[in-house]
PDB file of C-alpha atoms in Angstrom:
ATOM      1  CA  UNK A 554      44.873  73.327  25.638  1.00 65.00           C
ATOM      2  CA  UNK A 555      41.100  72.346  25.226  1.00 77.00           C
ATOM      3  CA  UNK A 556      42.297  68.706  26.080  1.00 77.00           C
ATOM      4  CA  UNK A 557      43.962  69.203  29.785  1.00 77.00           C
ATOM      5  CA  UNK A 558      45.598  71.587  31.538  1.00 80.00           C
ATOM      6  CA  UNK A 559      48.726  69.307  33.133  1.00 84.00           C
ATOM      7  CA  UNK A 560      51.657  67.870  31.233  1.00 86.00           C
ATOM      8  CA  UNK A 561      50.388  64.607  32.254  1.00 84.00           C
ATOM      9  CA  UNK A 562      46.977  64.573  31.215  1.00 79.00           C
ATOM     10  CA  UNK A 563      48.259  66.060  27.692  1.00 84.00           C
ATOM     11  CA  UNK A 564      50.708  62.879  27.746  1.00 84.00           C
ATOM     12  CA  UNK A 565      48.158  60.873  28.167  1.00 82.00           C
ATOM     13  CA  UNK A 566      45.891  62.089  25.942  1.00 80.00           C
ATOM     14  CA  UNK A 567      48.366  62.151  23.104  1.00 82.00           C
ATOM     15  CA  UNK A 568      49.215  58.747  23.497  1.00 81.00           C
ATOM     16  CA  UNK A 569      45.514  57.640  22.778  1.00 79.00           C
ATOM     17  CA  UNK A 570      45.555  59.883  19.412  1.00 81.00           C
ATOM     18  CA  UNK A 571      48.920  58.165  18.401  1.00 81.00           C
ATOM     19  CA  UNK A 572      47.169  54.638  19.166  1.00 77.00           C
ATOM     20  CA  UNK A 573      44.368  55.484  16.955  1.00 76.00           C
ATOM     21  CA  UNK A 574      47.054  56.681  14.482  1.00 78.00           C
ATOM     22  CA  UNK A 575      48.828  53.615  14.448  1.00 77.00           C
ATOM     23  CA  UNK A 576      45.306  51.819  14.661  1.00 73.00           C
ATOM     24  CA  UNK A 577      44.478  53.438  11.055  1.00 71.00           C
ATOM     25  CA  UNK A 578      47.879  52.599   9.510  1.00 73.00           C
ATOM     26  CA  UNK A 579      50.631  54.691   8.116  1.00 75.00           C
ATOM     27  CA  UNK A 580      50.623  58.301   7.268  1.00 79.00           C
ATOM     28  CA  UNK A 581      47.562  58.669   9.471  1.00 82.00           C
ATOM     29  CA  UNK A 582      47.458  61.346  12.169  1.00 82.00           C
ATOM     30  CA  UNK A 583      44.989  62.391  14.886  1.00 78.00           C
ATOM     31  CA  UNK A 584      43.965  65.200  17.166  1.00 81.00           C
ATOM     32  CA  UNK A 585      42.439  64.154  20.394  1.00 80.00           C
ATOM     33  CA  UNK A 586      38.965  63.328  20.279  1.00 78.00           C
ATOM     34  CA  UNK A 587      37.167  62.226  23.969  1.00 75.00           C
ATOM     35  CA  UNK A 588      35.576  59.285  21.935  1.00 80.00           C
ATOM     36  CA  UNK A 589      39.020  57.810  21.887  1.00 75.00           C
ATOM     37  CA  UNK A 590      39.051  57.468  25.255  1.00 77.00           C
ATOM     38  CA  UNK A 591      36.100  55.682  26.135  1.00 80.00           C
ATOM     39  CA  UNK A 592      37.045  53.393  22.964  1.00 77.00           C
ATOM     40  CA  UNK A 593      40.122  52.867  24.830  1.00 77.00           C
ATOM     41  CA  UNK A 594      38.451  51.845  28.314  1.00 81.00           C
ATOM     42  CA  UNK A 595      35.925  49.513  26.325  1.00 82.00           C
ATOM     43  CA  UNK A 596      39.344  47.589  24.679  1.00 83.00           C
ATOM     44  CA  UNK A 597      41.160  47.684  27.927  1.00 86.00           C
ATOM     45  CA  UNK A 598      37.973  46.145  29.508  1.00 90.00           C
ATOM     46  CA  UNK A 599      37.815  43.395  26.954  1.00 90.00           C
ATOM     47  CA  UNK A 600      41.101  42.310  26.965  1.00 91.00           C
ATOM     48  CA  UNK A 601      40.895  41.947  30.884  1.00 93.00           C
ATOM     49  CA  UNK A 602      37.759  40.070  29.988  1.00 94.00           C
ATOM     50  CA  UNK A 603      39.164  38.040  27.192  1.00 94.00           C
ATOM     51  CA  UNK A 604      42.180  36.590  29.836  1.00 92.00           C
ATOM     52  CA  UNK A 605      39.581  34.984  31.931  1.00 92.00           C
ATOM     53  CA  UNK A 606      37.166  33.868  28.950  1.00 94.00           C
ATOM     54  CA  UNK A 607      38.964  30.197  28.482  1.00 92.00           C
ATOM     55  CA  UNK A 608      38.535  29.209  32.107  1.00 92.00           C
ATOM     56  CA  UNK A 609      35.330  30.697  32.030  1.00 95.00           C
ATOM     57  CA  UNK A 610      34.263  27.923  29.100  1.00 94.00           C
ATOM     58  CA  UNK A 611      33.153  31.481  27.060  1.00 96.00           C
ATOM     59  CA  UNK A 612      35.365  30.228  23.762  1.00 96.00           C
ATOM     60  CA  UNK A 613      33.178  27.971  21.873  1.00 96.00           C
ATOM     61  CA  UNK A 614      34.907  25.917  19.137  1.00 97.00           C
ATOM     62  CA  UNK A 615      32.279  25.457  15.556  1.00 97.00           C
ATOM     63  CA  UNK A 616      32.694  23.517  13.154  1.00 97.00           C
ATOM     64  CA  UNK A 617      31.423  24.727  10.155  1.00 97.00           C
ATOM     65  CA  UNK A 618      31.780  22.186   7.216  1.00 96.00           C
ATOM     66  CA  UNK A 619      33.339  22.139   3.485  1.00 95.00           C
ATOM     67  CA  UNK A 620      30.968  19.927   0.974  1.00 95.00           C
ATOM     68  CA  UNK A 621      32.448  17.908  -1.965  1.00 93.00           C
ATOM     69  CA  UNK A 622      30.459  19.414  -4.941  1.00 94.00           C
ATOM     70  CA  UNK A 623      31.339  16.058  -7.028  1.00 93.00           C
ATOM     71  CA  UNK A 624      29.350  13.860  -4.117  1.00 93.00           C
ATOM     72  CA  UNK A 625      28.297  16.427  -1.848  1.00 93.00           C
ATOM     73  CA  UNK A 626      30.581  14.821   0.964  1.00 94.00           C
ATOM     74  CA  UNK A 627      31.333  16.631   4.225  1.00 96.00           C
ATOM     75  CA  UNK A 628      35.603  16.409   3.611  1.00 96.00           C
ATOM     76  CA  UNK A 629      36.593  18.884   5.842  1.00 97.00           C
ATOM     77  CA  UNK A 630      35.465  21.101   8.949  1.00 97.00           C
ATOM     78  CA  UNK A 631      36.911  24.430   9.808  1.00 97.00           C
ATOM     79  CA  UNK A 632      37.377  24.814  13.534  1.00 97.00           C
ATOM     80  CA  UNK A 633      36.618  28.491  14.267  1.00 96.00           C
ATOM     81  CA  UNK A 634      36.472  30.248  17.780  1.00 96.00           C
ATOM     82  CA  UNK A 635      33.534  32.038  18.729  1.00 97.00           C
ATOM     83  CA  UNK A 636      33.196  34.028  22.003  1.00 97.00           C
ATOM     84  CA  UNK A 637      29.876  33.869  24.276  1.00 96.00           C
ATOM     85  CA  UNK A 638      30.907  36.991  26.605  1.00 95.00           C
ATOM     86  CA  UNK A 639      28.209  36.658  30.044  1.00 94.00           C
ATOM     87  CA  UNK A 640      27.181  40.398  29.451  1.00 93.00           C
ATOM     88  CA  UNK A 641      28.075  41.470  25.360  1.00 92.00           C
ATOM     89  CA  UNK A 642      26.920  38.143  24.476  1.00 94.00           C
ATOM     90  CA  UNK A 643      28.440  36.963  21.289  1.00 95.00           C
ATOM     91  CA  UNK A 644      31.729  38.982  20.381  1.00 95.00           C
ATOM     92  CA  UNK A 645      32.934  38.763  16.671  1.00 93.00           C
ATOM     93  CA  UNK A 646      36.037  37.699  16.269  1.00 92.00           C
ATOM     94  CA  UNK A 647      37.315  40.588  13.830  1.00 90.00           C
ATOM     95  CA  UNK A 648      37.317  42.569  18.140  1.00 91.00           C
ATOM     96  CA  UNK A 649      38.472  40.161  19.927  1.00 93.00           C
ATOM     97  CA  UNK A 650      41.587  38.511  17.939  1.00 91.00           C
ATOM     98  CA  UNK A 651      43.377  41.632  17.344  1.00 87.00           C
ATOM     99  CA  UNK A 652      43.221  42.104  21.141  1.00 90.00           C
ATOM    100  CA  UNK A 653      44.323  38.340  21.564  1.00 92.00           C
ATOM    101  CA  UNK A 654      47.247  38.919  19.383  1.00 88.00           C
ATOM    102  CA  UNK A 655      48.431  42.457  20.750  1.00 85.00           C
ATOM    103  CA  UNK A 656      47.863  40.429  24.312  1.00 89.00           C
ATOM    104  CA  UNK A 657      49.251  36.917  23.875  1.00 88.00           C
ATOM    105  CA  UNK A 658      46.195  35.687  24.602  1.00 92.00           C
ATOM    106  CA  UNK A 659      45.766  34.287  21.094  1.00 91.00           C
ATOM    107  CA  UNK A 660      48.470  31.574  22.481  1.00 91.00           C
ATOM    108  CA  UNK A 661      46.533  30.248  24.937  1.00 93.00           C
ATOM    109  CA  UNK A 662      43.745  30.349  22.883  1.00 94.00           C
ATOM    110  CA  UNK A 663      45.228  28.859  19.891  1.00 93.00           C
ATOM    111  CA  UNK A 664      46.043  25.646  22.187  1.00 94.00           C
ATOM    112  CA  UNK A 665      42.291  25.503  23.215  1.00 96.00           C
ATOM    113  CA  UNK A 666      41.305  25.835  19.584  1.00 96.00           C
ATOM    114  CA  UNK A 667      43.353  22.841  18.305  1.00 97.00           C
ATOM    115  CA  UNK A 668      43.008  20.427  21.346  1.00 97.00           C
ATOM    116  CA  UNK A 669      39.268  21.503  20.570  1.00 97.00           C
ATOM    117  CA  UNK A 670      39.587  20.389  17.085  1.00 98.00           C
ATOM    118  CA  UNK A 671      41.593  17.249  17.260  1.00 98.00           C
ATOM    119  CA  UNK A 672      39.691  15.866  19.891  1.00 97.00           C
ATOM    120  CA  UNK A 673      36.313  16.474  18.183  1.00 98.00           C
ATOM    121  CA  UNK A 674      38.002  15.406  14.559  1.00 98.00           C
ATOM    122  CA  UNK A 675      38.484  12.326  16.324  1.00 98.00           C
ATOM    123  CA  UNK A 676      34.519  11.299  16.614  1.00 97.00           C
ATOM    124  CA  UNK A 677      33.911  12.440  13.062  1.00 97.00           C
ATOM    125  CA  UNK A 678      34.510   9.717  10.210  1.00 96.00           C
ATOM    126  CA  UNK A 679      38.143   8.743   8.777  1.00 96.00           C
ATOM    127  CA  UNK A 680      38.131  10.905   5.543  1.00 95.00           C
ATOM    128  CA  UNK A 681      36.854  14.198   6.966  1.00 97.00           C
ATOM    129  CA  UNK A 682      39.879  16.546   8.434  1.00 97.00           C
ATOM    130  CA  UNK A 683      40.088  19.300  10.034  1.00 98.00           C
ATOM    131  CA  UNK A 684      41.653  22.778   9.503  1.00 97.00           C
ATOM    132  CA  UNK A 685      42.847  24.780  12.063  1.00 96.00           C
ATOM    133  CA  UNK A 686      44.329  28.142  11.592  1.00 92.00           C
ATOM    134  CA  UNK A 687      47.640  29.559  13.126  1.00 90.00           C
ATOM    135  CA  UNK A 688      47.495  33.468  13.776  1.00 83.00           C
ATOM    136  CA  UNK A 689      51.268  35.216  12.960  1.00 76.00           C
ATOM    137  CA  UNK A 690      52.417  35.299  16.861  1.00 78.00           C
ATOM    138  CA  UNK A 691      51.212  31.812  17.285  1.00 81.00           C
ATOM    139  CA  UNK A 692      53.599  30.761  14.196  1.00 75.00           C
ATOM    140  CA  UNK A 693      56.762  32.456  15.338  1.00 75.00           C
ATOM    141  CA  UNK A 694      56.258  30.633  18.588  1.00 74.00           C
ATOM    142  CA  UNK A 695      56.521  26.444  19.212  1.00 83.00           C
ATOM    143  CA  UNK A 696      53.398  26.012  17.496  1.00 87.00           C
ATOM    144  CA  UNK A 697      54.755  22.318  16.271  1.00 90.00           C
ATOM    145  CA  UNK A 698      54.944  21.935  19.981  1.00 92.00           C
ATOM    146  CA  UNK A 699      51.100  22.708  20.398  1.00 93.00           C
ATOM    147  CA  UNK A 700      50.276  20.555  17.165  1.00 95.00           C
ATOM    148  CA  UNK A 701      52.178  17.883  18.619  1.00 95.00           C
ATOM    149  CA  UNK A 702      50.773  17.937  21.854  1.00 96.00           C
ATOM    150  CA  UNK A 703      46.904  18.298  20.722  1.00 97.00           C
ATOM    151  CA  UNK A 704      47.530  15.466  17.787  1.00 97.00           C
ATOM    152  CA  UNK A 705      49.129  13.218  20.897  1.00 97.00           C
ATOM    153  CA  UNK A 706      46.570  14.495  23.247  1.00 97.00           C
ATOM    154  CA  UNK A 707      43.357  13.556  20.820  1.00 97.00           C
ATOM    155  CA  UNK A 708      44.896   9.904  19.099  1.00 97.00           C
ATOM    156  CA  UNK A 709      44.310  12.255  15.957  1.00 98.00           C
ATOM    157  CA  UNK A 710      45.521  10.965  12.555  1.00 97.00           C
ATOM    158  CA  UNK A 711      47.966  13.772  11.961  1.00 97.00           C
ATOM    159  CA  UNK A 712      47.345  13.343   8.175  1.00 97.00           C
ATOM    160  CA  UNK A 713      43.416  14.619   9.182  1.00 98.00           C
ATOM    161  CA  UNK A 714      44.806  17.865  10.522  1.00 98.00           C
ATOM    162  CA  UNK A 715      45.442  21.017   8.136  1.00 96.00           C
ATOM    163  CA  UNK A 716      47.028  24.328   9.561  1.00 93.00           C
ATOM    164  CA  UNK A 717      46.039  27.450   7.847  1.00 89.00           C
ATOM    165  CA  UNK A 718      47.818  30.724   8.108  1.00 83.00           C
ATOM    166  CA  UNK A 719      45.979  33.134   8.749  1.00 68.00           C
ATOM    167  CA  UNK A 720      46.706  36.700   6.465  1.00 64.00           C
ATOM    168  CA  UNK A 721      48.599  38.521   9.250  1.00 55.00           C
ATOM    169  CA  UNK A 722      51.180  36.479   9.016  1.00 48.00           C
ATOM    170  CA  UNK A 723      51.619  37.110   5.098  1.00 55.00           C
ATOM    171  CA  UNK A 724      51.140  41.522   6.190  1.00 59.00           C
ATOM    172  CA  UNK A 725      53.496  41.220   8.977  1.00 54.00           C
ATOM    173  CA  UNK A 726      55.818  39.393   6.182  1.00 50.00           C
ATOM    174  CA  UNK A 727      55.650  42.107   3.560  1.00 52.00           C
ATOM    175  CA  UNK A 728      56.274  44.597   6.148  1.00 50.00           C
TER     176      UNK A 728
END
């Protein structure tokens, strides 16, 4: 009773305790706390944000490199997304890809990150590839399609291109 007075508001309210429930995994259970809510709003807000953030130029592709110990030889770069947001600034990517995913924004996304990545592979030398990685929703989809397309896009030696699955794919799996 302390949380509303209307079957409505009570609704409401419950279904924010049962998304932080599901939030903390199984065999988790919450009362209402008012914190929830405004955690809630500021998710909401950033996955309205995050739809615009691509045509915005906000995603940033890096490029961080993997060194040969043997001859200390640059033989692959990792291409991995980074969000400038105009007013949060920089936005780590453990907040922003769980909203992509529950959104479907990691599709369009994903297609950003590997034209990104093929095109730039393309300027680097011949024996340094590239690895890309594939969220679960992105895997399930065409995402030969959107390999295809960026490799045809770029000129990219497909042999310079590595696709790396990222771990929800192996938790949805066991599931």
């Amino acid at each position: 009773p302390r949380d509303g007075t209307d079957t409505d508001g009570l609704i409401k309210k419950a279904d924010v305790a049962l998304y932080c429930s599901k939030e903390a995994g199984r065999g988790t259970w919450n009362f209402f706390d008012p914190k929830m809510e405004q955690a809630a709003a500021a998710r909401r807000q950033l996955a309205l944000d995050l739809a615009g953030a691509i045509d915005n130029n906000e995603m940033e592709v890096c490029f961080p490199p993997l060194v040969s110990t043997e001859d200390l030889r640059i033989t692959c770069c990792e291409a991995l997304v980074r969000w400038n947001h105009p007013v949060r600034g920089a936005v780590k990517p453990s907040e922003f890809i769980p909203i992509a995913e529950e959104t479907g924004i990691i599709n369009d996304i994903g297609r950003h990150v590997m034209e990104e990545a093929c095109r730039w592979a393309t300027t680097w030398p011949q024996d340094t590839r590239v690895a890309v990685n594939v969220s679960a929703l992105q895997f399930y989809g065409d995402v030969m399609a959107m390999v295809n397309t960026s490799l045809k896009k770029s000129g990219l030696d497909p042999a310079r291109l590595e696709i790396e699955i990222t771990e929800s794919l192996f938790l949805q799996a066991s599931e």
